[in-house]
Every structure is written in structure tokens, then in C-alpha cells.
PDB file of C-alpha atoms (C1' of nucleotides) in Angstrom:
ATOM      1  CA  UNK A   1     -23.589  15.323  78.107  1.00  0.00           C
ATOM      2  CA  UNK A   2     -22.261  12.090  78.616  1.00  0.00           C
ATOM      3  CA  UNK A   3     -20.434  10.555  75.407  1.00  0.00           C
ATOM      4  CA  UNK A   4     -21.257   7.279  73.993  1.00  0.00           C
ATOM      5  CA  UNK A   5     -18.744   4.464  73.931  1.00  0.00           C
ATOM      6  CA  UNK A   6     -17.886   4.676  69.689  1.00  0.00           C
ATOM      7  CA  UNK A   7     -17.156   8.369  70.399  1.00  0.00           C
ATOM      8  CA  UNK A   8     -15.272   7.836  73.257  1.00  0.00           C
ATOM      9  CA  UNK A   9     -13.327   5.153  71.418  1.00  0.00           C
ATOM     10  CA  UNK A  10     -12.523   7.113  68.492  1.00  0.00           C
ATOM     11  CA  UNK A  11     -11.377  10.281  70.800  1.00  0.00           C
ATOM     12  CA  UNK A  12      -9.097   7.756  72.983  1.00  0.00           C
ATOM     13  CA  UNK A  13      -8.041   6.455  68.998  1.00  0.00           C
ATOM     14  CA  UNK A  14      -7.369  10.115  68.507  1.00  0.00           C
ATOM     15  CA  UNK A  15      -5.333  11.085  70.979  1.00  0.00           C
ATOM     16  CA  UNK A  16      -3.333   7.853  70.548  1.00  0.00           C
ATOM     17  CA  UNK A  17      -1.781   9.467  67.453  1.00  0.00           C
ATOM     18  CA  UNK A  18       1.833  10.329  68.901  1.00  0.00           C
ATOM     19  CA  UNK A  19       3.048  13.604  68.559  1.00  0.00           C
ATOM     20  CA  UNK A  20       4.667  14.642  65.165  1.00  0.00           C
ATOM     21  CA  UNK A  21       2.731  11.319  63.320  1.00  0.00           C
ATOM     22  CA  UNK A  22      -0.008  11.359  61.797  1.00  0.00           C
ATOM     23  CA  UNK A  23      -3.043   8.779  60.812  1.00  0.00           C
ATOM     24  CA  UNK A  24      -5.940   8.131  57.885  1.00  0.00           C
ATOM     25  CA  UNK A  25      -9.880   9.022  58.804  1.00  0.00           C
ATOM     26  CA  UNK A  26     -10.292   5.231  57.923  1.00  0.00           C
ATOM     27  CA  UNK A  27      -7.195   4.127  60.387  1.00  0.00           C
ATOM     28  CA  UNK A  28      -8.415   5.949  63.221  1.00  0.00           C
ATOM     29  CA  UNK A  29     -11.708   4.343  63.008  1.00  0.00           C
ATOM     30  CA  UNK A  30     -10.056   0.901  62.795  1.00  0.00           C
ATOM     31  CA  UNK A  31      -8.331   1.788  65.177  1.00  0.00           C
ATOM     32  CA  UNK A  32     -11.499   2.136  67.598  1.00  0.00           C
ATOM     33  CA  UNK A  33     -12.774  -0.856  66.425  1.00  0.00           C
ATOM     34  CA  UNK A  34     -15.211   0.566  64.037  1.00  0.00           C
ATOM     35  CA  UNK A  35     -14.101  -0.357  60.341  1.00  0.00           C
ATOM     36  CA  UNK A  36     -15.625   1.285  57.326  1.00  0.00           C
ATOM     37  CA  UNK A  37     -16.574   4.206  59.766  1.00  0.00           C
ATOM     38  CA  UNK A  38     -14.260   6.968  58.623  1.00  0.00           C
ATOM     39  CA  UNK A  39     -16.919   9.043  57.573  1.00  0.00           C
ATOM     40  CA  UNK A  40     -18.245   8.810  61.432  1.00  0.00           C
ATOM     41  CA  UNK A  41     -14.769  10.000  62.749  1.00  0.00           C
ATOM     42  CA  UNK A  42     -14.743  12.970  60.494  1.00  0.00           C
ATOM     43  CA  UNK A  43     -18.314  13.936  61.498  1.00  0.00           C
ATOM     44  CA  UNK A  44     -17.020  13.805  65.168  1.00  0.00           C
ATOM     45  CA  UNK A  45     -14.274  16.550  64.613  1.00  0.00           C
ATOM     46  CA  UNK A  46     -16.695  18.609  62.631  1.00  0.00           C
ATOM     47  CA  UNK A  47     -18.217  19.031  65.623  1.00  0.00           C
ATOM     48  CA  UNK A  48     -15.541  18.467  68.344  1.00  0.00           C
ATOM     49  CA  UNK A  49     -14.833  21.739  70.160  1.00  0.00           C
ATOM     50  CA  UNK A  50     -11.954  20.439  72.774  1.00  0.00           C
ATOM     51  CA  UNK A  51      -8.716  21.937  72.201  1.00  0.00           C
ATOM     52  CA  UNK A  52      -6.190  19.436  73.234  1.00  0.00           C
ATOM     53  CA  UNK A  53      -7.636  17.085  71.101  1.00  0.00           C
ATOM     54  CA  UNK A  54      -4.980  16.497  68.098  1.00  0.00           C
ATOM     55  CA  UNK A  55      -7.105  16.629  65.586  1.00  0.00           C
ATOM     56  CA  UNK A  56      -4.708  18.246  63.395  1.00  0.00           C
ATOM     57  CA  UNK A  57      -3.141  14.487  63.116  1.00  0.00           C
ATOM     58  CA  UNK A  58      -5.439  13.187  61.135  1.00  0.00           C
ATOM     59  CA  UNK A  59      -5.973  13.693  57.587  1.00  0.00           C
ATOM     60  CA  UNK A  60      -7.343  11.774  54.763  1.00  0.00           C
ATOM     61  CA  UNK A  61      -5.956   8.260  53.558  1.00  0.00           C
ATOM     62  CA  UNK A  62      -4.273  10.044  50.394  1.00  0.00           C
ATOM     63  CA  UNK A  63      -2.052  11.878  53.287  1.00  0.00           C
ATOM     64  CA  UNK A  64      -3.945  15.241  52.338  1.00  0.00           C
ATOM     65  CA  UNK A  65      -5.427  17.648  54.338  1.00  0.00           C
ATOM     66  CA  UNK A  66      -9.544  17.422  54.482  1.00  0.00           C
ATOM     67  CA  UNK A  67      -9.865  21.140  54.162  1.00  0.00           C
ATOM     68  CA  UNK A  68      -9.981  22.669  51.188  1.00  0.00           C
ATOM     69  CA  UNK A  69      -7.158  24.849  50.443  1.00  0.00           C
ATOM     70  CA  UNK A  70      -6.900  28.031  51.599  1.00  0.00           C
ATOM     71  CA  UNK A  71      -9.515  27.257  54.498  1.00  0.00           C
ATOM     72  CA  UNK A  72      -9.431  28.416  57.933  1.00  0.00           C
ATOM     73  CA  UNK A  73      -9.088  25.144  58.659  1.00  0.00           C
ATOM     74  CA  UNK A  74      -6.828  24.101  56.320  1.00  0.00           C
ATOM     75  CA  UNK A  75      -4.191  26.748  57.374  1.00  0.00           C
ATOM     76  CA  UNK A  76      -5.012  25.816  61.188  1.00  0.00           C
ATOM     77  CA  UNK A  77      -4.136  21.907  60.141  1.00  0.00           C
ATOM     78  CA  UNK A  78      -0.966  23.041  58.412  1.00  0.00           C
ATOM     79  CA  UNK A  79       0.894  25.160  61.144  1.00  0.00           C
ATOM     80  CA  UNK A  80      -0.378  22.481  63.736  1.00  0.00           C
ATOM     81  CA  UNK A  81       1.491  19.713  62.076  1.00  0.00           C
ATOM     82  CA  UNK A  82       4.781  22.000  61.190  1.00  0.00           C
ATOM     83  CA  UNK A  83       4.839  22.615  64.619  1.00  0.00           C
ATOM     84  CA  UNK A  84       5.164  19.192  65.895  1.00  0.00           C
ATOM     85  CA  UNK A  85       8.591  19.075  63.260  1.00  0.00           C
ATOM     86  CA  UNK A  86       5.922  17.303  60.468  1.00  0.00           C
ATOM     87  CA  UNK A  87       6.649  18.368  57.092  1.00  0.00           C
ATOM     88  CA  UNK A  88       3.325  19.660  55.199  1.00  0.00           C
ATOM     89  CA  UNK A  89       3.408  20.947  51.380  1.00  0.00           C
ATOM     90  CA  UNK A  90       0.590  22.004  49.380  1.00  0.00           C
ATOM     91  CA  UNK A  91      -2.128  20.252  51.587  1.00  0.00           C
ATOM     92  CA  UNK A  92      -0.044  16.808  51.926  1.00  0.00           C
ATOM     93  CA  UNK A  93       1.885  15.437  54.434  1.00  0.00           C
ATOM     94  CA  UNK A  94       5.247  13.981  53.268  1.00  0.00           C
ATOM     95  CA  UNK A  95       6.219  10.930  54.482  1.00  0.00           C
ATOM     96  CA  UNK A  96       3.627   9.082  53.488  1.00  0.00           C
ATOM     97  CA  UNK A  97       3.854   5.823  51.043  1.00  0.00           C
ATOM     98  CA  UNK A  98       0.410   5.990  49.082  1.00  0.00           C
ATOM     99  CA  UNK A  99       1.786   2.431  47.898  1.00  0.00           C
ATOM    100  CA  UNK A 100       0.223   0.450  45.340  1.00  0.00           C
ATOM    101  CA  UNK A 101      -2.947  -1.145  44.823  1.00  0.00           C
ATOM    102  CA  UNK A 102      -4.444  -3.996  47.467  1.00  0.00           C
ATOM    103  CA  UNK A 103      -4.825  -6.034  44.693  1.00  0.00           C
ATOM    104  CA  UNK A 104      -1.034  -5.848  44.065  1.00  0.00           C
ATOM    105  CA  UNK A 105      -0.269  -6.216  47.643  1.00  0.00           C
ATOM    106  CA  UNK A 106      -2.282  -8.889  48.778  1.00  0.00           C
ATOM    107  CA  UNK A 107      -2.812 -11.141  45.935  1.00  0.00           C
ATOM    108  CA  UNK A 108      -0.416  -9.724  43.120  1.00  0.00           C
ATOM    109  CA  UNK A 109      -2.718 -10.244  40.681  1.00  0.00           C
ATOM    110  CA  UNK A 110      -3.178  -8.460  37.243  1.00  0.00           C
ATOM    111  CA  UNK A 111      -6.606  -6.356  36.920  1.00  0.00           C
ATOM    112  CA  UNK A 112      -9.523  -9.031  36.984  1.00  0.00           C
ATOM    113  CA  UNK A 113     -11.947  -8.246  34.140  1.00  0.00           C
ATOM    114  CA  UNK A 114     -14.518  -6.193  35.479  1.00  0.00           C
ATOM    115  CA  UNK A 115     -17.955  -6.336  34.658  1.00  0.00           C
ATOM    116  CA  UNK A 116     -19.865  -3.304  33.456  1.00  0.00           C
ATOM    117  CA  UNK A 117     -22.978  -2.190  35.349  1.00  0.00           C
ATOM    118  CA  UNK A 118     -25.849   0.470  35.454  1.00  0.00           C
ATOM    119  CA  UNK A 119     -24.784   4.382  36.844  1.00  0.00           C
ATOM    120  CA  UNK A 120     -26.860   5.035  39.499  1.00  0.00           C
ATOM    121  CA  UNK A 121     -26.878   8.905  39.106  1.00  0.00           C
ATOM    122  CA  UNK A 122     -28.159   9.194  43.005  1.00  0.00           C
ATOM    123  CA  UNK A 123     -24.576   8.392  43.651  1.00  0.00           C
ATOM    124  CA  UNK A 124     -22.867  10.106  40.928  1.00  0.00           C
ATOM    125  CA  UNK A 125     -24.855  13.418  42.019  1.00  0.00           C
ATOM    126  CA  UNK A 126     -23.489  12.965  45.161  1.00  0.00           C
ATOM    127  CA  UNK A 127     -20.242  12.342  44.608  1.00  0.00           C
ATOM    128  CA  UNK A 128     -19.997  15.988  42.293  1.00  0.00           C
ATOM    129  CA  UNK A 129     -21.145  17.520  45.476  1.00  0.00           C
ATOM    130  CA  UNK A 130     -19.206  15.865  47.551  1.00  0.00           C
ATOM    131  CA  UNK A 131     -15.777  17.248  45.652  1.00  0.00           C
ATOM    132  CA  UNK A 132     -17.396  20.605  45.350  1.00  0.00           C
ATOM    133  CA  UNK A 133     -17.542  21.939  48.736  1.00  0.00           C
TER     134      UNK A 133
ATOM    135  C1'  DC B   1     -39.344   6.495  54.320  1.00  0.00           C
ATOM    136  C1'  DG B   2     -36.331   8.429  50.809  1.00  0.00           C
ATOM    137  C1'  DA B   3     -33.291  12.299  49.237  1.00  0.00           C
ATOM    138  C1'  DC B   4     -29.418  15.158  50.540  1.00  0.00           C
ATOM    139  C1'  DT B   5     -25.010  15.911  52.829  1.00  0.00           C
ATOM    140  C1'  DG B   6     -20.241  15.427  54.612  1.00  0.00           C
ATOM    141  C1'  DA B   7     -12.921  17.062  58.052  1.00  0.00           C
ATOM    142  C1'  DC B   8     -13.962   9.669  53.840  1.00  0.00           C
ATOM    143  C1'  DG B   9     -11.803   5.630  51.028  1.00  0.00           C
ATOM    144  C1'  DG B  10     -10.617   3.390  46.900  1.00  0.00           C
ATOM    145  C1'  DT B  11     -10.714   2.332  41.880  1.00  0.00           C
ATOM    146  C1'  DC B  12     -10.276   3.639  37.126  1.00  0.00           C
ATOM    147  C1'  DG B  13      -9.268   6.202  32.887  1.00  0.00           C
TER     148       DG B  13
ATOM    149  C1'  DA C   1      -0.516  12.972  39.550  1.00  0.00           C
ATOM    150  C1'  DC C   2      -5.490  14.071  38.838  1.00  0.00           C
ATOM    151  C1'  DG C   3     -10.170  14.262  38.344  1.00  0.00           C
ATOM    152  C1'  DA C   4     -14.445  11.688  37.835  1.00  0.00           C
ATOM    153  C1'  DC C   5     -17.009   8.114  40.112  1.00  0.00           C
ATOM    154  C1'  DC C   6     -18.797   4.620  43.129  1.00  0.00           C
ATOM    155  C1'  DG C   7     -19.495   2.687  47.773  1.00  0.00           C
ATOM    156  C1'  DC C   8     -20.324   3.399  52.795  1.00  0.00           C
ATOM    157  C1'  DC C   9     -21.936   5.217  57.238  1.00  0.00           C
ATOM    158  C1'  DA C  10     -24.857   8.430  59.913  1.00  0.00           C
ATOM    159  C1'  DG C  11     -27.264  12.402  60.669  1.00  0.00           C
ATOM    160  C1'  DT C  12     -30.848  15.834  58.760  1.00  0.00           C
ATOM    161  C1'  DC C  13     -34.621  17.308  56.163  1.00  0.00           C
TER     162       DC C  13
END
DNA sequence: CGACTGACGGTCG
DNA sequence: ACGACCGCCAGTC
């Protein structure tokens, strides 16, 4: 099976991660050259089988592990990181500087009115899910 | 073609 | 700090 050239680039973005760092779904992608497609990097390790990958190095742009807690996975993440001297509590990686809002970082300006619109329940419905599992 | 789904990201109350 | 939501991308059904 030969691998296309996004998930090549997003393995090579991978593995770029030094040892003992980590990096965002999002920053990975951007990374690779393919902004906006976090969602596309995390379907890739869902799948991904190779062992040397470091796949443990990425987590979500919060700095929290995308398992949920208690997980096989989520324990596998965990000791993975420790071992590389990174220092993991409760799901999140410490070291990490959430920061502020863009808003406040690029432009510095106060909250722009904002206004209301319709709630397209499609969405909402999938963003319950989503949290669930 | 449209609804559902997911190792996501970001905003808002 | 947190949970509820919305927006996005891509693959399945």
C-alpha cells in the first residue's frame, strides 16, 4: 500500500516532534502544510499501526490527552510521555501556556459585539456526541 | 446526496 | 477551570 503524499507529510510532521516535546492535532497538520486539517491527523493515528511512530507526542491543542481517561489508550499516552522525562497529570501535559485569546493577542481588542444567529441542532447533536464517547 | 461520526480547535457563559 | 456549543474536514452509511 503505497501512502499518499498528505499522509506521508503528516507522518514526516509526526516524527519531527523531538523527543520529550510535544505538539497540538492542529500544529501537526500545519505543520504538513495542511491547515484546518487536525481532524485528518487524528483519523490517521486512529488507524496507524507502526510502532516507532511517536504518536504519544501529540495531544490536543488544550495540552490534554485525546483519550478519555482511564482508556487503554490514555494510560499508553501517559507512560509514553513520562518516559521521555515529560511531566503528565490528570490527562494534561504541563508545560504548556494555553495563553489568552487570539483576539487579545493579535489585535488586543475588547469582545466585538456579536451577532445572534439560528442553532442549527445538526451541529449541536453532534457536538453532544462528539464529548460523549 | 445527506446524515452520522471522530485520537480536533476555539469561543462563550 | 469547565462544560456546552459551533465550525471544519473526511470517511462511512
Amino acid at each position: 500500500m503505497v501512502q499518499d503524499d498528505v499522509t506521508r507529510r503528516i507522518l514526516a510532521a509526526i516524527r519531527a516532534i523531538p523527543r520529550g516535546e510535544v505538539a497540538g492535532y492542529g500544529e501537526v497538520a500545519r505543520r504538513a502544510g495542511l491547515p484546518g486539517r487536525a481532524r485528518l491527523v487524528a483519523r490517521l493515528l486512529s488507524g496507524n499501526d507502526d510502532p516507532r511512530l511517536p504518536w504519544h507526542r501529540v495531544l490536543r491543542s488544550d495540552g490534554r490527552i485525546a483519550f478519555p481517561e482511564g482508556s487503554r489508550g490514555y494510560r499508553e499516552q501517559s507512560q509514553r510521555l513520562r518516559a521521555e522525562g515529560v511531566r503528565v497529570e490528570n490527562g494534561r501535559v504541563l508545560g504548556r501556556r494555553p495563553a489568552a485569546t487570539l483576539d487579545e493577542q493579535i489585535w488586543g481588542a475588547p469582545a466585538p459585539e456579536r451577532a445572534p444567529s439560528a442553532k442549527p441542532e445538526a451541529a449541536r447533536r453532534r457536538a453532544a456526541r462528539d464529548k460523549r464517547s
